[in-house]
mmCIF file of C-alpha atoms in Angstrom:
data_model
loop_
_atom_site.group_PDB
_atom_site.id
_atom_site.type_symbol
_atom_site.label_atom_id
_atom_site.label_comp_id
_atom_site.label_asym_id
_atom_site.label_seq_id
_atom_site.Cartn_x
_atom_site.Cartn_y
_atom_site.Cartn_z
ATOM 1 C CA MET A 12 -26.747 3.574 -10.992
ATOM 2 C CA LEU A 13 -24.756 6.340 -8.957
ATOM 3 C CA PRO A 14 -23.491 5.892 -5.496
ATOM 4 C CA SER A 15 -26.185 8.397 -3.614
ATOM 5 C CA ARG A 16 -23.251 10.089 -2.176
ATOM 6 C CA LEU A 17 -22.105 11.131 -5.318
ATOM 7 C CA ARG A 18 -25.979 12.257 -6.945
ATOM 8 C CA CYS A 19 -25.249 14.433 -4.252
ATOM 9 C CA TRP A 20 -22.334 15.981 -4.675
ATOM 10 C CA TRP A 21 -23.076 16.504 -8.240
ATOM 11 C CA PHE A 22 -26.626 18.179 -7.327
ATOM 12 C CA ALA A 23 -24.555 20.084 -4.613
ATOM 13 C CA LEU A 24 -22.468 22.038 -7.630
ATOM 14 C CA LEU A 25 -25.544 21.999 -10.170
ATOM 15 C CA THR A 26 -27.084 24.078 -7.381
ATOM 16 C CA ILE A 27 -23.911 26.032 -7.026
ATOM 17 C CA GLY A 28 -23.775 26.710 -11.110
ATOM 18 C CA SER A 29 -26.821 27.726 -11.183
ATOM 19 C CA SER A 30 -27.248 30.028 -8.280
ATOM 20 C CA LYS A 31 -26.982 33.497 -10.152
ATOM 21 C CA ALA A 32 -30.781 32.912 -12.039
ATOM 22 C CA ILE A 33 -33.235 35.066 -11.105
ATOM 23 C CA TYR A 34 -36.044 34.488 -8.464
ATOM 24 C CA SER A 35 -39.414 35.710 -8.761
ATOM 25 C CA SER A 36 -40.740 33.005 -5.628
ATOM 26 C CA ALA A 37 -39.815 32.954 -2.011
ATOM 27 C CA GLU A 38 -39.193 29.573 -2.042
ATOM 28 C CA SER A 39 -36.817 29.982 -5.081
ATOM 29 C CA HIS A 40 -35.543 33.011 -2.916
ATOM 30 C CA HIS A 41 -34.715 30.587 -0.312
ATOM 31 C CA ASP A 42 -32.861 28.139 -2.224
ATOM 32 C CA TYR A 43 -30.675 30.824 -3.615
ATOM 33 C CA VAL A 44 -29.386 32.157 -0.352
ATOM 34 C CA LEU A 45 -29.158 28.696 0.777
ATOM 35 C CA SER A 46 -27.054 27.653 -2.391
ATOM 36 C CA ARG A 47 -25.182 31.323 -2.268
ATOM 37 C CA GLY A 48 -24.383 30.477 1.595
ATOM 38 C CA LEU A 49 -22.708 27.247 0.757
ATOM 39 C CA LEU A 50 -20.512 28.885 -2.211
ATOM 40 C CA GLU A 51 -19.369 31.549 0.015
ATOM 41 C CA LYS A 52 -18.480 27.799 2.689
ATOM 42 C CA TRP A 53 -16.859 26.314 -0.301
ATOM 43 C CA ARG A 54 -14.673 29.601 -1.135
ATOM 44 C CA THR A 55 -13.373 29.699 3.200
ATOM 45 C CA LYS A 56 -9.806 29.140 3.185
ATOM 46 C CA THR A 57 -8.361 26.079 3.856
ATOM 47 C CA LYS A 58 -5.477 25.030 6.067
ATOM 48 C CA ASN A 59 -3.348 25.075 3.005
ATOM 49 C CA GLY A 60 -4.627 29.054 2.068
ATOM 50 C CA VAL A 61 -6.613 27.603 -0.921
ATOM 51 C CA THR A 62 -10.358 27.471 -1.493
ATOM 52 C CA LEU A 63 -11.908 23.819 -2.029
ATOM 53 C CA PHE A 64 -12.575 24.956 -5.682
ATOM 54 C CA ASP A 65 -8.931 25.926 -6.541
ATOM 55 C CA ARG A 66 -7.034 23.667 -8.937
ATOM 56 C CA LEU A 67 -5.014 20.798 -7.603
ATOM 57 C CA PRO A 68 -1.108 21.534 -8.437
ATOM 58 C CA ARG A 69 0.347 19.570 -11.205
ATOM 59 C CA ASN A 70 3.442 17.225 -10.062
ATOM 60 C CA VAL A 71 5.126 15.995 -13.097
ATOM 61 C CA GLU A 72 5.827 12.834 -10.940
ATOM 62 C CA ARG A 73 2.751 11.345 -11.600
ATOM 63 C CA SER A 74 3.631 9.903 -15.272
ATOM 64 C CA TYR A 75 7.118 9.236 -13.475
ATOM 65 C CA THR A 76 8.819 5.585 -12.657
ATOM 66 C CA PRO A 77 10.448 4.725 -9.388
ATOM 67 C CA PRO A 78 12.890 4.785 -10.725
ATOM 68 C CA GLN A 79 12.420 8.509 -12.733
ATOM 69 C CA VAL A 80 11.185 9.548 -9.522
ATOM 70 C CA ILE A 81 14.395 8.731 -7.517
ATOM 71 C CA GLU A 82 16.162 10.852 -10.107
ATOM 72 C CA HIS A 83 13.965 13.671 -9.962
ATOM 73 C CA ARG A 84 14.493 14.305 -6.247
ATOM 74 C CA GLY A 85 18.539 14.132 -7.142
ATOM 75 C CA PHE A 86 19.208 10.975 -6.066
ATOM 76 C CA PRO A 87 21.161 7.708 -7.679
ATOM 77 C CA VAL A 88 18.932 4.993 -8.975
ATOM 78 C CA GLU A 89 19.353 1.768 -10.587
ATOM 79 C CA VAL A 90 17.168 -0.753 -11.653
ATOM 80 C CA HIS A 91 18.145 -4.879 -10.629
ATOM 81 C CA HIS A 92 15.942 -7.540 -11.760
ATOM 82 C CA VAL A 93 15.596 -11.136 -10.343
ATOM 83 C CA THR A 94 13.939 -14.425 -11.182
ATOM 84 C CA THR A 95 12.529 -16.495 -8.656
ATOM 85 C CA GLU A 96 12.447 -20.150 -9.005
ATOM 86 C CA ASP A 97 9.181 -21.176 -10.680
ATOM 87 C CA GLY A 98 10.373 -18.391 -13.373
ATOM 88 C CA TYR A 99 8.544 -14.903 -12.481
ATOM 89 C CA ILE A 100 11.156 -11.739 -13.228
ATOM 90 C CA LEU A 101 10.910 -9.309 -10.310
ATOM 91 C CA GLU A 102 12.463 -5.797 -10.728
ATOM 92 C CA LEU A 103 13.692 -4.222 -7.859
ATOM 93 C CA HIS A 104 15.002 -0.478 -7.132
ATOM 94 C CA ARG A 105 18.229 0.721 -5.412
ATOM 95 C CA ILE A 106 19.008 3.794 -3.852
ATOM 96 C CA PRO A 107 22.528 3.003 -3.563
ATOM 97 C CA SER A 108 24.990 4.350 -1.152
ATOM 98 C CA ARG A 109 28.511 6.061 -2.009
ATOM 99 C CA THR A 110 30.194 3.312 -0.009
ATOM 100 C CA PRO A 111 29.084 0.198 1.386
ATOM 101 C CA ARG A 112 26.782 0.213 3.777
ATOM 102 C CA LYS A 113 23.702 -1.640 6.005
ATOM 103 C CA VAL A 114 20.968 -2.249 3.984
ATOM 104 C CA VAL A 115 17.644 -1.681 4.191
ATOM 105 C CA PHE A 116 14.862 -3.769 2.212
ATOM 106 C CA LEU A 117 10.967 -1.745 2.085
ATOM 107 C CA GLN A 118 8.670 -3.914 0.953
ATOM 108 C CA HIS A 119 4.821 -2.578 -0.473
ATOM 109 C CA GLY A 120 1.414 -3.527 0.353
ATOM 110 C CA VAL A 121 -1.242 -5.403 -1.752
ATOM 111 C CA LEU A 122 -2.320 -3.860 -5.114
ATOM 112 C CA GLN A 123 1.081 -1.081 -4.844
ATOM 113 C CA SER A 124 4.489 -0.878 -6.220
ATOM 114 C CA SER A 125 7.939 0.449 -4.857
ATOM 115 C CA GLY A 126 6.559 3.803 -5.814
ATOM 116 C CA THR A 127 4.449 3.556 -3.197
ATOM 117 C CA TRP A 128 7.840 4.883 -0.946
ATOM 118 C CA LEU A 129 8.562 7.775 -3.024
ATOM 119 C CA VAL A 130 5.195 9.442 -3.170
ATOM 120 C CA ASN A 131 5.915 11.967 0.005
ATOM 121 C CA PRO A 132 7.845 14.745 -0.185
ATOM 122 C CA SER A 133 11.343 13.494 0.951
ATOM 123 C CA SER A 134 11.786 15.087 3.935
ATOM 124 C CA ARG A 135 8.803 12.318 5.103
ATOM 125 C CA SER A 136 9.399 9.623 2.144
ATOM 126 C CA LEU A 137 10.830 6.874 4.532
ATOM 127 C CA ALA A 138 13.122 5.519 1.440
ATOM 128 C CA PHE A 139 14.702 8.933 0.905
ATOM 129 C CA LEU A 140 14.903 10.086 5.099
ATOM 130 C CA LEU A 141 16.963 6.148 4.672
ATOM 131 C CA ALA A 142 19.136 7.629 1.613
ATOM 132 C CA GLU A 143 20.074 10.430 3.287
ATOM 133 C CA LEU A 144 21.436 8.564 6.583
ATOM 134 C CA SER A 145 23.422 6.631 4.044
ATOM 135 C CA TYR A 146 21.330 3.408 4.451
ATOM 136 C CA ASP A 147 21.810 1.699 0.929
ATOM 137 C CA VAL A 148 17.944 1.468 0.329
ATOM 138 C CA TRP A 149 15.960 -1.654 -1.820
ATOM 139 C CA LEU A 150 12.630 -1.109 -3.122
ATOM 140 C CA GLY A 151 10.810 -4.991 -4.148
ATOM 141 C CA ASN A 152 7.984 -5.135 -6.357
ATOM 142 C CA PHE A 153 5.690 -8.298 -5.821
ATOM 143 C CA ARG A 154 5.100 -10.528 -9.073
ATOM 144 C CA GLY A 155 1.976 -9.139 -10.822
ATOM 145 C CA ASN A 156 2.530 -5.259 -9.984
ATOM 146 C CA ARG A 157 3.001 -3.253 -12.825
ATOM 147 C CA TYR A 158 7.408 -3.770 -12.627
ATOM 148 C CA SER A 159 7.394 -7.050 -11.698
ATOM 149 C CA ARG A 160 4.748 -8.778 -14.450
ATOM 150 C CA LYS A 161 7.321 -11.027 -16.615
ATOM 151 C CA HIS A 162 7.909 -14.806 -16.442
ATOM 152 C CA THR A 163 10.656 -16.729 -18.319
ATOM 153 C CA THR A 164 7.984 -18.851 -19.660
ATOM 154 C CA LEU A 165 4.100 -17.105 -19.072
ATOM 155 C CA THR A 166 3.020 -14.037 -20.548
ATOM 156 C CA PRO A 167 0.676 -11.864 -18.225
ATOM 157 C CA ASP A 168 -2.440 -12.742 -20.914
ATOM 158 C CA GLU A 169 -2.232 -16.129 -19.613
ATOM 159 C CA ALA A 170 -4.103 -17.433 -16.854
ATOM 160 C CA GLU A 171 -1.395 -19.701 -15.823
ATOM 161 C CA PHE A 172 0.936 -16.667 -14.833
ATOM 162 C CA TRP A 173 -1.405 -14.990 -12.725
ATOM 163 C CA LYS A 174 -2.230 -18.396 -10.515
ATOM 164 C CA PHE A 175 -0.733 -16.916 -7.350
ATOM 165 C CA SER A 176 -1.247 -15.975 -3.717
ATOM 166 C CA TRP A 177 0.546 -14.663 -0.843
ATOM 167 C CA ASP A 178 1.700 -18.373 0.245
ATOM 168 C CA GLU A 179 3.642 -18.351 -3.699
ATOM 169 C CA ILE A 180 4.904 -14.374 -2.952
ATOM 170 C CA GLY A 181 6.098 -15.010 0.458
ATOM 171 C CA ASN A 182 7.509 -18.391 -0.275
ATOM 172 C CA TYR A 183 9.196 -17.464 -3.416
ATOM 173 C CA ASP A 184 9.838 -13.375 -3.950
ATOM 174 C CA ILE A 185 10.494 -12.752 -0.269
ATOM 175 C CA PRO A 186 13.646 -15.050 -0.302
ATOM 176 C CA SER A 187 14.346 -14.088 -4.027
ATOM 177 C CA MET A 188 14.668 -11.087 -3.347
ATOM 178 C CA MET A 189 16.316 -11.100 0.120
ATOM 179 C CA ASN A 190 18.979 -13.207 -1.706
ATOM 180 C CA TYR A 191 19.690 -10.943 -4.639
ATOM 181 C CA ILE A 192 20.807 -8.212 -2.174
ATOM 182 C CA LEU A 193 22.644 -9.689 0.598
ATOM 183 C CA THR A 194 24.446 -11.505 -2.959
ATOM 184 C CA GLU A 195 24.539 -8.537 -4.540
ATOM 185 C CA THR A 196 25.893 -5.996 -1.709
ATOM 186 C CA GLY A 197 28.019 -8.379 0.111
ATOM 187 C CA GLN A 198 26.211 -7.813 3.096
ATOM 188 C CA SER A 199 25.437 -10.623 5.760
ATOM 189 C CA LYS A 200 22.164 -8.848 7.218
ATOM 190 C CA LEU A 201 19.353 -6.666 6.313
ATOM 191 C CA SER A 202 16.816 -4.480 8.027
ATOM 192 C CA TYR A 203 13.160 -5.430 6.507
ATOM 193 C CA ILE A 204 10.288 -3.079 6.102
ATOM 194 C CA GLY A 205 7.144 -4.112 5.255
ATOM 195 C CA HIS A 206 3.696 -2.141 4.825
ATOM 196 C CA SER A 207 0.359 -4.137 4.768
ATOM 197 C CA LEU A 208 0.821 -7.320 2.976
ATOM 198 C CA GLY A 209 4.791 -6.211 2.346
ATOM 199 C CA CYS A 210 4.072 -7.748 6.287
ATOM 200 C CA GLY A 211 2.123 -10.790 6.035
ATOM 201 C CA VAL A 212 3.891 -12.280 3.345
ATOM 202 C CA ALA A 213 7.247 -11.690 5.018
ATOM 203 C CA LEU A 214 6.090 -13.712 8.025
ATOM 204 C CA ALA A 215 5.334 -16.962 5.790
ATOM 205 C CA PRO A 216 8.686 -17.729 5.399
ATOM 206 C CA LEU A 217 9.645 -16.549 8.514
ATOM 207 C CA SER A 218 7.594 -19.163 9.634
ATOM 208 C CA SER A 219 8.219 -21.826 7.206
ATOM 209 C CA PHE A 220 12.641 -21.919 6.627
ATOM 210 C CA ALA A 221 14.788 -21.741 9.399
ATOM 211 C CA TYR A 222 17.672 -20.292 7.692
ATOM 212 C CA ILE A 223 15.565 -16.985 7.628
ATOM 213 C CA THR A 224 16.671 -16.325 10.905
ATOM 214 C CA THR A 225 19.123 -13.098 11.657
ATOM 215 C CA ASP A 226 17.718 -10.106 9.952
ATOM 216 C CA PHE A 227 16.048 -7.675 12.104
ATOM 217 C CA PHE A 228 12.035 -6.974 11.192
ATOM 218 C CA ARG A 229 10.267 -3.823 11.440
ATOM 219 C CA VAL A 230 6.966 -4.366 10.699
ATOM 220 C CA TRP A 231 3.966 -2.496 10.774
ATOM 221 C CA ALA A 232 0.191 -3.070 9.676
ATOM 222 C CA PRO A 233 0.938 -6.705 8.812
ATOM 223 C CA PHE A 234 -1.046 -7.865 6.694
ATOM 224 C CA THR A 235 -5.099 -6.593 5.540
ATOM 225 C CA ASP A 236 -7.796 -9.316 6.185
ATOM 226 C CA ARG A 237 -11.104 -7.037 6.190
ATOM 227 C CA ILE A 238 -12.303 -8.401 2.608
ATOM 228 C CA GLU A 239 -15.745 -10.074 3.094
ATOM 229 C CA ASP A 240 -16.518 -11.797 0.158
ATOM 230 C CA ALA A 241 -13.895 -14.241 -2.487
ATOM 231 C CA LEU A 242 -13.287 -12.378 -5.727
ATOM 232 C CA LYS A 243 -12.975 -15.556 -7.914
ATOM 233 C CA LEU A 244 -14.009 -13.550 -11.291
ATOM 234 C CA ILE A 245 -14.696 -16.407 -14.532
ATOM 235 C CA GLY A 246 -11.907 -15.533 -16.566
ATOM 236 C CA VAL A 247 -10.254 -12.451 -14.840
ATOM 237 C CA HIS A 248 -6.876 -13.486 -13.338
ATOM 238 C CA GLY A 249 -5.324 -9.847 -12.681
ATOM 239 C CA TRP A 250 -6.636 -7.471 -11.761
ATOM 240 C CA LEU A 251 -7.095 -3.453 -10.252
ATOM 241 C CA ASP A 252 -4.299 -1.603 -12.519
ATOM 242 C CA SER A 253 -5.045 1.808 -12.600
ATOM 243 C CA GLU A 254 -3.599 1.952 -15.847
ATOM 244 C CA GLY A 255 -5.246 2.645 -19.268
ATOM 245 C CA PHE A 256 -9.168 4.228 -18.471
ATOM 246 C CA GLY A 257 -9.131 3.565 -14.813
ATOM 247 C CA ASN A 258 -6.015 6.728 -14.486
ATOM 248 C CA ARG A 259 -7.629 8.880 -16.793
ATOM 249 C CA PHE A 260 -11.079 8.446 -14.483
ATOM 250 C CA PHE A 261 -8.964 9.273 -11.398
ATOM 251 C CA GLU A 262 -7.683 11.893 -13.308
ATOM 252 C CA LEU A 263 -11.068 13.816 -14.233
ATOM 253 C CA VAL A 264 -12.985 12.668 -11.468
ATOM 254 C CA CYS A 265 -10.082 13.041 -8.367
ATOM 255 C CA GLU A 266 -7.758 15.509 -9.450
ATOM 256 C CA GLN A 267 -8.736 18.614 -11.031
ATOM 257 C CA THR A 268 -9.993 20.972 -7.456
ATOM 258 C CA TYR A 269 -9.384 20.297 -4.181
ATOM 259 C CA ILE A 270 -13.008 19.670 -3.403
ATOM 260 C CA GLN A 271 -12.810 16.590 -5.966
ATOM 261 C CA ALA A 272 -9.613 15.523 -3.994
ATOM 262 C CA GLN A 273 -11.120 15.459 -0.622
ATOM 263 C CA SER A 274 -14.119 13.914 -1.708
ATOM 264 C CA CYS A 275 -12.001 11.168 -3.074
ATOM 265 C CA ARG A 276 -9.747 11.142 -0.022
ATOM 266 C CA ASN A 277 -13.021 10.239 1.970
ATOM 267 C CA TRP A 278 -13.360 6.925 -0.380
ATOM 268 C CA PHE A 279 -9.904 6.047 1.078
ATOM 269 C CA ARG A 280 -11.521 6.582 4.528
ATOM 270 C CA SER A 281 -15.260 3.983 3.931
ATOM 271 C CA VAL A 282 -12.332 1.559 2.887
ATOM 272 C CA VAL A 283 -9.071 2.059 5.393
ATOM 273 C CA GLY A 284 -10.156 4.747 8.433
ATOM 274 C CA PRO A 285 -9.819 8.124 8.453
ATOM 275 C CA SER A 286 -7.995 10.116 5.968
ATOM 276 C CA GLU A 287 -7.526 13.808 7.516
ATOM 277 C CA ASN A 288 -3.882 12.745 7.746
ATOM 278 C CA LEU A 289 -3.580 12.421 4.189
ATOM 279 C CA ASP A 290 -2.460 15.750 2.544
ATOM 280 C CA PRO A 291 -5.887 16.348 -0.154
ATOM 281 C CA ALA A 292 -2.767 18.258 -2.275
ATOM 282 C CA MET A 293 -1.412 14.426 -2.599
ATOM 283 C CA ILE A 294 -4.187 13.253 -4.066
ATOM 284 C CA PRO A 295 -3.030 12.922 -7.621
ATOM 285 C CA LEU A 296 0.137 10.822 -6.405
ATOM 286 C CA PHE A 297 -1.449 8.711 -4.096
ATOM 287 C CA ASN A 298 -4.602 7.420 -6.948
ATOM 288 C CA VAL A 299 -1.066 6.625 -9.359
ATOM 289 C CA ASN A 300 0.543 4.458 -6.677
ATOM 290 C CA PHE A 301 -2.212 2.708 -4.835
ATOM 291 C CA LEU A 302 -3.538 0.333 -7.565
ATOM 292 C CA ARG A 303 -0.724 -1.535 -9.415
ATOM 293 C CA GLY A 304 -2.081 -4.767 -9.393
ATOM 294 C CA THR A 305 -2.056 -8.209 -8.064
ATOM 295 C CA SER A 306 -4.160 -11.360 -9.294
ATOM 296 C CA VAL A 307 -7.637 -11.824 -7.711
ATOM 297 C CA SER A 308 -5.890 -15.236 -5.649
ATOM 298 C CA VAL A 309 -4.389 -12.439 -3.731
ATOM 299 C CA ILE A 310 -6.905 -10.574 -3.091
ATOM 300 C CA ALA A 311 -9.533 -13.781 -1.874
ATOM 301 C CA GLN A 312 -6.638 -15.084 0.322
ATOM 302 C CA PHE A 313 -7.721 -11.656 2.573
ATOM 303 C CA ALA A 314 -11.771 -13.101 2.802
ATOM 304 C CA GLN A 315 -10.286 -16.583 3.418
ATOM 305 C CA ASN A 316 -7.986 -15.433 6.399
ATOM 306 C CA TYR A 317 -10.723 -12.565 7.417
ATOM 307 C CA ASN A 318 -13.781 -15.911 7.694
ATOM 308 C CA ALA A 319 -10.918 -18.264 9.126
ATOM 309 C CA GLY A 320 -10.785 -16.026 12.250
ATOM 310 C CA ASN A 321 -7.346 -15.794 14.654
ATOM 311 C CA VAL A 322 -5.526 -17.890 11.967
ATOM 312 C CA PHE A 323 -2.577 -17.436 9.370
ATOM 313 C CA GLN A 324 -3.320 -19.720 6.946
ATOM 314 C CA ALA A 325 -2.527 -20.820 2.999
ATOM 315 C CA TYR A 326 -4.296 -20.604 0.544
ATOM 316 C CA ASP A 327 -7.557 -22.665 0.974
ATOM 317 C CA PHE A 328 -7.986 -24.862 -2.430
ATOM 318 C CA GLY A 329 -11.438 -26.262 -1.063
ATOM 319 C CA ARG A 330 -11.163 -29.735 -0.110
ATOM 320 C CA ARG A 331 -10.744 -31.868 -2.530
ATOM 321 C CA GLY A 332 -7.517 -29.228 -3.480
ATOM 322 C CA ASN A 333 -5.981 -28.787 -0.144
ATOM 323 C CA LEU A 334 -6.211 -32.668 -0.230
ATOM 324 C CA LEU A 335 -4.078 -32.289 -3.570
ATOM 325 C CA ARG A 336 -1.916 -29.733 -1.955
ATOM 326 C CA TYR A 337 -1.538 -30.106 1.841
ATOM 327 C CA GLY A 338 -2.772 -33.744 2.432
ATOM 328 C CA SER A 339 -5.332 -32.428 4.298
ATOM 329 C CA VAL A 340 -9.120 -30.899 3.966
ATOM 330 C CA LYS A 341 -7.586 -27.648 5.540
ATOM 331 C CA PRO A 342 -5.373 -25.545 4.161
ATOM 332 C CA LEU A 343 -1.431 -25.510 5.950
ATOM 333 C CA GLU A 344 -1.460 -23.114 8.888
ATOM 334 C CA TYR A 345 1.672 -20.904 9.331
ATOM 335 C CA ASP A 346 3.352 -21.081 13.025
ATOM 336 C CA LEU A 347 4.043 -17.819 13.797
ATOM 337 C CA ALA A 348 6.075 -19.272 16.735
ATOM 338 C CA LYS A 349 8.092 -20.897 14.752
ATOM 339 C CA ILE A 350 9.828 -16.911 13.686
ATOM 340 C CA THR A 351 12.971 -16.569 15.007
ATOM 341 C CA ALA A 352 14.079 -12.871 13.356
ATOM 342 C CA PRO A 353 13.373 -10.421 15.953
ATOM 343 C CA VAL A 354 10.277 -8.476 14.940
ATOM 344 C CA TYR A 355 9.162 -5.213 15.922
ATOM 345 C CA VAL A 356 5.342 -4.356 14.916
ATOM 346 C CA PHE A 357 4.108 -0.952 14.352
ATOM 347 C CA SER A 358 -0.102 -0.648 14.252
ATOM 348 C CA GLY A 359 -3.011 2.287 13.673
ATOM 349 C CA GLY A 360 -5.747 2.781 16.544
ATOM 350 C CA SER A 361 -7.822 3.905 13.447
ATOM 351 C CA ASP A 362 -6.892 1.166 11.356
ATOM 352 C CA HIS A 363 -9.950 -0.103 9.513
ATOM 353 C CA LEU A 364 -8.438 -3.080 7.551
ATOM 354 C CA VAL A 365 -5.695 -4.326 10.106
ATOM 355 C CA THR A 366 -7.943 -4.146 13.635
ATOM 356 C CA PRO A 367 -6.108 -3.675 16.961
ATOM 357 C CA LEU A 368 -7.853 -6.633 17.507
ATOM 358 C CA ASP A 369 -5.816 -8.128 15.171
ATOM 359 C CA VAL A 370 -2.674 -6.851 15.452
ATOM 360 C CA ASP A 371 -2.943 -8.005 19.230
ATOM 361 C CA TRP A 372 -3.830 -11.540 18.121
ATOM 362 C CA LEU A 373 -0.412 -11.113 16.225
ATOM 363 C CA LEU A 374 1.292 -10.310 19.157
ATOM 364 C CA SER A 375 0.299 -13.263 21.465
ATOM 365 C CA LYS A 376 1.549 -15.408 18.039
ATOM 366 C CA LEU A 377 5.134 -13.703 18.031
ATOM 367 C CA LYS A 378 7.974 -14.978 20.372
ATOM 368 C CA ASN A 379 10.887 -13.432 19.375
ATOM 369 C CA LEU A 380 8.410 -10.024 19.574
ATOM 370 C CA ASN A 381 11.098 -6.509 20.104
ATOM 371 C CA GLY A 382 8.838 -4.943 20.910
ATOM 372 C CA SER A 383 4.965 -2.954 19.520
ATOM 373 C CA ASN A 384 4.056 0.713 19.229
ATOM 374 C CA ARG A 385 0.253 1.669 18.587
ATOM 375 C CA ILE A 386 -0.954 5.119 16.867
ATOM 376 C CA SER A 387 -4.295 5.573 18.378
ATOM 377 C CA ASP A 388 -5.206 7.869 15.064
ATOM 378 C CA TYR A 389 -3.583 6.274 12.666
ATOM 379 C CA SER A 390 -4.990 4.365 9.800
ATOM 380 C CA HIS A 391 -3.672 2.050 7.097
ATOM 381 C CA LEU A 392 -2.398 4.503 4.538
ATOM 382 C CA ASP A 393 -1.275 6.602 7.220
ATOM 383 C CA PHE A 394 1.485 4.626 7.379
ATOM 384 C CA VAL A 395 3.508 5.654 4.080
ATOM 385 C CA TRP A 396 1.670 9.260 3.410
ATOM 386 C CA GLY A 397 0.752 10.517 6.174
ATOM 387 C CA ILE A 398 1.452 14.426 6.798
ATOM 388 C CA ASP A 399 3.200 13.663 10.152
ATOM 389 C CA VAL A 400 4.486 10.035 9.505
ATOM 390 C CA LYS A 401 7.886 11.222 9.996
ATOM 391 C CA GLU A 402 7.606 12.431 13.276
ATOM 392 C CA LYS A 403 5.409 10.161 14.855
ATOM 393 C CA LEU A 404 6.688 6.962 12.879
ATOM 394 C CA TYR A 405 10.192 6.470 11.093
ATOM 395 C CA GLU A 406 11.605 8.922 13.669
ATOM 396 C CA LYS A 407 11.087 5.644 15.809
ATOM 397 C CA VAL A 408 11.912 3.185 13.145
ATOM 398 C CA ILE A 409 15.113 4.394 12.401
ATOM 399 C CA ALA A 410 16.055 4.249 15.931
ATOM 400 C CA LEU A 411 15.607 0.995 15.745
ATOM 401 C CA LEU A 412 17.739 0.198 12.903
ATOM 402 C CA PRO A 413 21.363 -0.190 13.159
ATOM 403 C CA PRO A 414 24.052 2.930 12.013
ATOM 404 C CA PRO A 415 24.594 2.775 8.264
#
């Protein structure tokens, strides 16, 4: 059964399509007048000088990989691979500086990839802004997403490949990528900037391993926890990659006209908060960078932390599983007070996933908090794809970084 909102849109479009019919009754004529008025309203110019029925511009980068996007924007690019202690082969994308410079490591959120940082025009993309300033920019990819779906002994077709949660990502992926970057560049420190899950999983090893202490973390939207039901699907281990049918579906439903793009942008609003700060013309690039795949356990852990309330905990295997894994009936709690690396938190006052209450709780637990900044009208995706993100956020973030 179709969602009522979708049926409503289809009905409206069908009404407009028949608006030139000949009406013989007063009631039909009234309907005709209403539909013609609606059509004229939709023909009015938007802020970008286009009508809602105009076709979206085609963007060649929709089919590009992150390295291809970087090259297309006129920047040098390198592709690196690092193998974690538990055998996952992760892909890193680098925008190198011409001479050895300070390193900035950008990490994407859940269901995304390194391409998240490359969607916006170069003038408001953090990765390209940093590269223009001569920083050595590295973009990570978590295990299970489209660019880190290899293993030394397992394949993605095996259930064992997908048996990972935040804990493995935080305790294996993050340290492995950091150590590789520092070794490759010869630098002793790096600055880490994460979005959404990219921050939550970075806090896990910081609260567990004392040796990661000197890096300055700039954190916004630290972890997503507004998931109501644990997603354990029988026989499904890895999911939510828009490749294939999903890609074609989004292209058909969301990417033909501005009115379709605005409707799909409204879907973002229902999930993450107000979306008016997202450019509808960029919807094709949002779609191909939004669902890049992860494990069911990663999604389930969001729900577990939400249901537990005021806690940042490891994956909950149930009483018996927890006894075997942690030696207690409850899962391990990460002690955020142990984090000695200086942290700066950026958050959004209109974020439906990471609410101000969530952020306030986090701030109360961090003992080495260097500061925080809440952007009142920002929701979850504004931090990476907002129209005014350079002025409202990135300029402040860059000001906190050491000179390149």
